[in-house]
Coordinates of N, CA, C and O and ligand atoms in Angstrom, one line a residue:
X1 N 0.8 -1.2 0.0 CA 0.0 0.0 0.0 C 0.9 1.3 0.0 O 2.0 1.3 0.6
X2 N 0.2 2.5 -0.9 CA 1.2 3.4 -1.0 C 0.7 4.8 -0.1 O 1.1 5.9 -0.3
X3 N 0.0 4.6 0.9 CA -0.4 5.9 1.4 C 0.4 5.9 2.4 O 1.0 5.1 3.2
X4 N 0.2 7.2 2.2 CA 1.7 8.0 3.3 C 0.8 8.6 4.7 O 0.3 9.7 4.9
X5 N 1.0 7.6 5.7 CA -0.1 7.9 6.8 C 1.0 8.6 7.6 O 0.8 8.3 8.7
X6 N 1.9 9.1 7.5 CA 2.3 10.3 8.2 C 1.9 11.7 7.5 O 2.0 12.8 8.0
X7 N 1.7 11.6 6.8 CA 1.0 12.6 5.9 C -0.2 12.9 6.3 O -0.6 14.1 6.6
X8 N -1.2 11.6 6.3 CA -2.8 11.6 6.8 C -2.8 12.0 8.0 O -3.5 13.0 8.3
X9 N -1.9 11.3 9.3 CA -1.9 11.5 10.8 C -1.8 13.4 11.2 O -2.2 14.1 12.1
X10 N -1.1 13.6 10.2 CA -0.9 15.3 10.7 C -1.9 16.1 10.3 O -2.3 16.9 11.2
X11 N -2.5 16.1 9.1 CA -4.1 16.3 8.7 C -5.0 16.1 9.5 O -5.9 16.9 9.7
X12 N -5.0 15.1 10.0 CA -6.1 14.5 11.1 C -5.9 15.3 12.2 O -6.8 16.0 12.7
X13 N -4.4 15.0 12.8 CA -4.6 15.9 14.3 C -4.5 17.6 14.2 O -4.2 18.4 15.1
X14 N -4.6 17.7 12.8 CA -4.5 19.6 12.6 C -6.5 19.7 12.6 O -7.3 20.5 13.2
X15 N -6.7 18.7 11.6 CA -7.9 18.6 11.4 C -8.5 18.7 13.7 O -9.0 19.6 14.3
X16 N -8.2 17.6 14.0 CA -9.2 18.0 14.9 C -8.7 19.2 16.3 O -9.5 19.8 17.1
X17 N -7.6 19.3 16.2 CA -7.6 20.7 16.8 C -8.5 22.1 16.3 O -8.8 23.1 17.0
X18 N -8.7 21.9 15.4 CA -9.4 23.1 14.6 C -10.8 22.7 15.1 O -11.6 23.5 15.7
X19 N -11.0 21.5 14.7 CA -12.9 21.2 15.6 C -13.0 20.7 17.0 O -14.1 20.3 17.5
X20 N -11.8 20.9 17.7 CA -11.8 21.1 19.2 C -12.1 22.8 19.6 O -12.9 23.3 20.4
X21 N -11.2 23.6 18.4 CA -11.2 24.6 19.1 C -12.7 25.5 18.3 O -13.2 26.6 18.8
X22 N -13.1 25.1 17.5 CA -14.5 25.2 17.1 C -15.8 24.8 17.8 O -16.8 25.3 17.3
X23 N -15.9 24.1 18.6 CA -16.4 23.2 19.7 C -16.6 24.3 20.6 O -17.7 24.7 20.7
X24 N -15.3 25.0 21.5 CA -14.8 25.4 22.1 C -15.6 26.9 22.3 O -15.9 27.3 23.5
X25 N -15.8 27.7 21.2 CA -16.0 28.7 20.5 C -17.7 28.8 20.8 O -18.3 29.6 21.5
X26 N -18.2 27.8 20.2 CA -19.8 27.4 20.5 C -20.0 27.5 21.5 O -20.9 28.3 21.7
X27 N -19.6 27.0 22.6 CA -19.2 26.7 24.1 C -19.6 28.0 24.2 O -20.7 28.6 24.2
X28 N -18.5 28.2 24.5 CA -18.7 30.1 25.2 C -19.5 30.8 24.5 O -19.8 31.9 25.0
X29 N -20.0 30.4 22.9 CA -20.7 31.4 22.5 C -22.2 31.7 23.1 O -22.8 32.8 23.1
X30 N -23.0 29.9 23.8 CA -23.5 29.8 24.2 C -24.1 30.6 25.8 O -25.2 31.1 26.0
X31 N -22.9 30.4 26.6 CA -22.7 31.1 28.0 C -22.9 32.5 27.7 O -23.7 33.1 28.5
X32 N -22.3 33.2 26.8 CA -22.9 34.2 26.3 C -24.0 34.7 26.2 O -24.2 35.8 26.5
X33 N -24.8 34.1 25.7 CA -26.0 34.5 24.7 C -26.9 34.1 25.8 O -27.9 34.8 25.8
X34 N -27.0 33.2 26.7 CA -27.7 33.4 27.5 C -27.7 33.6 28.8 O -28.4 33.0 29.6
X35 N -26.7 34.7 29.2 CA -27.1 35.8 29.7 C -27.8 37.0 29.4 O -28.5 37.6 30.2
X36 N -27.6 37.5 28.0 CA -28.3 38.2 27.5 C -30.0 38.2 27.3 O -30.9 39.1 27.4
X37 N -30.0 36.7 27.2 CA -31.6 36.4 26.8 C -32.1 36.5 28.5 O -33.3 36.7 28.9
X38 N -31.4 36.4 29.1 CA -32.1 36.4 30.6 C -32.6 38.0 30.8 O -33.7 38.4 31.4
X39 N -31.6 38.8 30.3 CA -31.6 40.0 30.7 C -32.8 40.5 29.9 O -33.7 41.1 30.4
X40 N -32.8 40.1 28.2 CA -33.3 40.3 27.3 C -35.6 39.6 28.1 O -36.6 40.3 28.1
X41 N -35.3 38.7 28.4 CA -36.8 38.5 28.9 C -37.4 38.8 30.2 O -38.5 38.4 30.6
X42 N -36.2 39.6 31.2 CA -36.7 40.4 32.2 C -37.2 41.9 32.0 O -37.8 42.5 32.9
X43 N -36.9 42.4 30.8 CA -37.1 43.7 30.2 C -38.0 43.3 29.3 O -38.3 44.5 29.0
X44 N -38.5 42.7 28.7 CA -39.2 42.7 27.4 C -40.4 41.5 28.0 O -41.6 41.7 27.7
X45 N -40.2 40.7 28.7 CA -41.7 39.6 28.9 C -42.3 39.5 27.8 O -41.5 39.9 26.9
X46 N -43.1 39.1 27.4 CA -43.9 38.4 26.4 C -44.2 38.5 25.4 O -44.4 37.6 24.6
X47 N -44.2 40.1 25.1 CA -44.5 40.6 23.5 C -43.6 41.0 22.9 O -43.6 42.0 22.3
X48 N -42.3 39.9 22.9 CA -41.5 40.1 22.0 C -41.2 38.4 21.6 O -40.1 37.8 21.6
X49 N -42.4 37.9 21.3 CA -42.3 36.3 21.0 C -41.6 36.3 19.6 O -40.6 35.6 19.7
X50 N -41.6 36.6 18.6 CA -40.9 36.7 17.4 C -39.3 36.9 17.7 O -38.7 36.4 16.7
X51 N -38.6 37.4 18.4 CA -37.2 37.9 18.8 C -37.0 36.5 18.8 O -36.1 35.9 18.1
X52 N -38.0 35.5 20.1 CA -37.5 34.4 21.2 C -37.2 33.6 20.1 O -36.1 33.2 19.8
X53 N -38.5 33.2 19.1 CA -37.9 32.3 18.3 C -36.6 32.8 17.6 O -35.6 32.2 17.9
X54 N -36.5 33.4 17.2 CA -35.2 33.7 16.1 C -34.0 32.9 17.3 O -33.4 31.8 17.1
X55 N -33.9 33.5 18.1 CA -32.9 33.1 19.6 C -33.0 31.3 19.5 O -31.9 30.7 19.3
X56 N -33.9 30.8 19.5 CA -34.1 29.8 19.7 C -33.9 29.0 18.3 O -33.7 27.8 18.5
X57 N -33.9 29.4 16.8 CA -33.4 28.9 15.7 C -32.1 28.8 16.0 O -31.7 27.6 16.1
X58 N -31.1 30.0 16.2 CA -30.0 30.3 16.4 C -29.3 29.2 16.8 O -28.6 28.6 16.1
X59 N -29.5 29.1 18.0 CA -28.9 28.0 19.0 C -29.3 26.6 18.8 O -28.6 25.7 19.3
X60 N -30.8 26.4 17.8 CA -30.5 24.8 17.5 C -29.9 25.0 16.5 O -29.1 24.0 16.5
X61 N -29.6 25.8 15.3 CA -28.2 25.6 14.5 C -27.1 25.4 15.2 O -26.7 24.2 15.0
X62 N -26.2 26.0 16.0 CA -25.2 26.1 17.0 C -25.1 24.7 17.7 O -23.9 24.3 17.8
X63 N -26.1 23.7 18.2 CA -26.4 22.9 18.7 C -26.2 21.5 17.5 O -25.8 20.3 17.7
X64 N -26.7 22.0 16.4 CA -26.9 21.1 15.8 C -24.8 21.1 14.7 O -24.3 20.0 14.4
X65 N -24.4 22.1 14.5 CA -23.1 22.4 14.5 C -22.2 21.4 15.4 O -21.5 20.4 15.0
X66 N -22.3 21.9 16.8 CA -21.7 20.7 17.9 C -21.8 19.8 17.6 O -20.7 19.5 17.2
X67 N -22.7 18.8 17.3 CA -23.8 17.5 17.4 C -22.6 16.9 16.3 O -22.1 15.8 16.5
X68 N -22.2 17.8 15.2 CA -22.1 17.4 14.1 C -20.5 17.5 14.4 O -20.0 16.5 13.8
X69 N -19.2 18.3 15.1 CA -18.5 18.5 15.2 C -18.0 17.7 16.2 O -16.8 17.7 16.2
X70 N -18.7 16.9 17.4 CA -18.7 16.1 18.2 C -18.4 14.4 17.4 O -17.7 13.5 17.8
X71 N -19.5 14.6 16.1 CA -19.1 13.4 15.7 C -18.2 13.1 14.6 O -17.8 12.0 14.1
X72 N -17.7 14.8 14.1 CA -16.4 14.6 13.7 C -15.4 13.8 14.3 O -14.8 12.8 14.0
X73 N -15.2 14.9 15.5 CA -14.1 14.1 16.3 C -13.9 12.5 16.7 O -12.8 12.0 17.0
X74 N -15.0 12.1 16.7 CA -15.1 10.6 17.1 C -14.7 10.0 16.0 O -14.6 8.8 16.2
X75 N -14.4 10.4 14.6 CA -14.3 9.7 13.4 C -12.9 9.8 13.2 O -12.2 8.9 12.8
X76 N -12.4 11.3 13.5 CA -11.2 11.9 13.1 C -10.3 10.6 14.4 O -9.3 10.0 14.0
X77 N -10.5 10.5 15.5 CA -10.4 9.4 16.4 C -9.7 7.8 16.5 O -8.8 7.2 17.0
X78 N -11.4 7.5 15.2 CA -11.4 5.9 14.7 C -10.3 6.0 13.4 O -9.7 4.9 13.0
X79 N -10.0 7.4 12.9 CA -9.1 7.5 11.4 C -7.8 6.7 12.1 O -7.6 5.5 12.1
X80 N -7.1 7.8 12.8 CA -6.5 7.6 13.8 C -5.9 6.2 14.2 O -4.7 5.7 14.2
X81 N -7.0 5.8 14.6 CA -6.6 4.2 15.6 C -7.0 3.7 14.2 O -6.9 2.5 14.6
X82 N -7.3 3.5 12.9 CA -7.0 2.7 11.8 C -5.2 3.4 11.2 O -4.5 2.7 10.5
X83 N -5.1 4.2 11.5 CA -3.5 4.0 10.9 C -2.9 3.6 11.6 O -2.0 2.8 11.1
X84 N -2.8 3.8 13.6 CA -1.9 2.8 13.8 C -2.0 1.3 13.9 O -1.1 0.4 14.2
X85 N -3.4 1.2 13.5 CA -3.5 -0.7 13.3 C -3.0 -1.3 11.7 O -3.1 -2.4 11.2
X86 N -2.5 0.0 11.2 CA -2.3 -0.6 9.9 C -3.8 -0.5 8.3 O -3.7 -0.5 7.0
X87 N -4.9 -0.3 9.0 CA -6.1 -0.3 8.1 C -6.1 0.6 7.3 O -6.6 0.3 6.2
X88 N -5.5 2.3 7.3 CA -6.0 3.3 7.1 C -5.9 3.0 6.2 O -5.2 2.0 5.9
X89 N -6.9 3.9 5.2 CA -7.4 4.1 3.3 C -7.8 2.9 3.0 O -7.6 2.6 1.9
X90 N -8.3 2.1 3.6 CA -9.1 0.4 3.3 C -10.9 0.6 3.1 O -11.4 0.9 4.2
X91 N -11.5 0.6 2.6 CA -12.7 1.0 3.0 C -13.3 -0.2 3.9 O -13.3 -1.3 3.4
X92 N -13.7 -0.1 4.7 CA -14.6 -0.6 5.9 C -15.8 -1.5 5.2 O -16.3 -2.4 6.0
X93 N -16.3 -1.3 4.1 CA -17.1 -2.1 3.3 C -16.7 -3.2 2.8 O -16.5 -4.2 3.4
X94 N -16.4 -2.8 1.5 CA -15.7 -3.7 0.7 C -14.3 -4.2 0.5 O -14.1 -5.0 -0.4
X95 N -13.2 -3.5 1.7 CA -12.1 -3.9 1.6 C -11.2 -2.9 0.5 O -10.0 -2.9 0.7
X96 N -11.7 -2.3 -0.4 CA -11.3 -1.9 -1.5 C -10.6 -0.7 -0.8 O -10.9 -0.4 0.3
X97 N -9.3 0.1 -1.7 CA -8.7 1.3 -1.1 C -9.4 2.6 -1.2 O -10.3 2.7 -2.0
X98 N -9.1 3.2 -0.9 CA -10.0 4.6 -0.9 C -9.5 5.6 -1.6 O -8.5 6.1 -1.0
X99 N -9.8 6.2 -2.8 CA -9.0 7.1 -3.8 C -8.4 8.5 -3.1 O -9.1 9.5 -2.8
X100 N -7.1 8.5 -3.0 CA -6.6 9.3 -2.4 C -7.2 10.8 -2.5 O -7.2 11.5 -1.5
X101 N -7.6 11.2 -3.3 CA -8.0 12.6 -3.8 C -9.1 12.6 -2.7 O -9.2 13.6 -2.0
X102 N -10.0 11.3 -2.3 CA -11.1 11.5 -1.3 C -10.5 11.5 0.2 O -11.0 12.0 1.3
X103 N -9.4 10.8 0.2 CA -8.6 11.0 1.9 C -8.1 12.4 2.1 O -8.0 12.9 3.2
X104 N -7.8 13.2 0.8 CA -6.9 14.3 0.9 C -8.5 15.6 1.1 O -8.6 16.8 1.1
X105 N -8.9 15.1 1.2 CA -10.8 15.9 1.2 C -10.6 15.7 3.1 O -10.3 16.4 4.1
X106 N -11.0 14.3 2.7 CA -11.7 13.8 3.9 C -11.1 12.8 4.8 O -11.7 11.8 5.2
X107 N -9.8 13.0 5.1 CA -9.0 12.2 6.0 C -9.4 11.5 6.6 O -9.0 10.4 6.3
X108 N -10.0 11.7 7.3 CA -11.1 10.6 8.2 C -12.0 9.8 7.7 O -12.9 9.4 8.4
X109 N -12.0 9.4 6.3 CA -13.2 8.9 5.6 C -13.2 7.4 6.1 O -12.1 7.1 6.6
X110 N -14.1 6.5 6.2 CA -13.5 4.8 6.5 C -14.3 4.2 5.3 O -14.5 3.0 5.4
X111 N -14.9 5.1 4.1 CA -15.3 4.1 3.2 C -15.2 4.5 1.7 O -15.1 5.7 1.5
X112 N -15.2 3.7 0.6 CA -14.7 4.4 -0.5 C -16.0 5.3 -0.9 O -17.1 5.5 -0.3
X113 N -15.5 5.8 -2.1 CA -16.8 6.9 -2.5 C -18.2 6.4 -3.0 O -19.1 7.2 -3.0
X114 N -18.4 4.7 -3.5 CA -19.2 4.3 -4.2 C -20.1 3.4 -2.8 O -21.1 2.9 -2.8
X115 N -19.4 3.5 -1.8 CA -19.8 2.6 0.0 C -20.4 4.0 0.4 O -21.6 4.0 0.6
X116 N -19.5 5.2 0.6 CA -20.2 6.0 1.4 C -21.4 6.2 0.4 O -22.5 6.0 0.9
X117 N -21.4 6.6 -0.9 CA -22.8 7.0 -1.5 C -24.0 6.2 -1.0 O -25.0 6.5 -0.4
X118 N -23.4 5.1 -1.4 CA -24.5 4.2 -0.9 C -25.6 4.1 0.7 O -26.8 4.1 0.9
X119 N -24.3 4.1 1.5 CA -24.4 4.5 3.3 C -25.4 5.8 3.0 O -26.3 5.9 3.9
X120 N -25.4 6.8 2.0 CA -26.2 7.9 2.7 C -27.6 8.0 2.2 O -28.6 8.6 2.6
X121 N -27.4 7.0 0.9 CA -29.0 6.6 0.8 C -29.5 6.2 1.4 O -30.7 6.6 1.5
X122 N -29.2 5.0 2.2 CA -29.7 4.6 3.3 C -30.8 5.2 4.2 O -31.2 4.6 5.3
Ligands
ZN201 ZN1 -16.0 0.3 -0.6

């Protein structure tokens, strides 16, 4: 096999410092913002229901971001413990390798492009 998983491993752990510290960011953006809404619904009470939702879209995007950045890292993780077992760029499906152009995307991928298509019709 020709992939250069010292190449992939430093992608990965650049990769997930960036969605640690992305994570991180949400975090406090959070602690933030609601303070404000506290302050924001002791001054305004009720007839400002149109504001609350917008507040409340906001933060399930934000939430839904985490959700999604949380299960980055769990993959960026499993990449990880597949190169040092030797597996990395194997697809998890069919055994077949994974075309570099899609590892150099998606470091963390564990299936080829024609397995994941498939996985997301699912
Ligand atoms: Zn495959």
């Amino acid at each position: 096999m020709s992939i250069d998983t010292v190449r992939y491993r430093t992608l990965l752990l650049q990769e997930r410092e960036r969605v640690e510290r992305a994570i991180e960011t949400l975090r406090e953006d959070h602690a933030g913002r609601m303070d404000e809404e506290v302050a924001e619904i002791g001054a305004a009470h009720d007839n400002h229901l149109a504001d609350t939702a917008t507040v409340t879209l906001d933060r399930e995007i934000d939430y839904t971001l985490e959700e999604n950045s949380g299960r980055l890292l769990v993959e960026i993780d499993a990449a990880l413990g597949r190169i040092e077992a030797g597996t990395y760029g194997t697809c998890a499906t069919c055994g077949g390798e994974i075309a570099a152009e899609r590892l150099d995307a998606y470091p963390w991928a564990s299936l080829c492009i024609a397995d994941a298509r498939q996985a997301e019709r699912r």
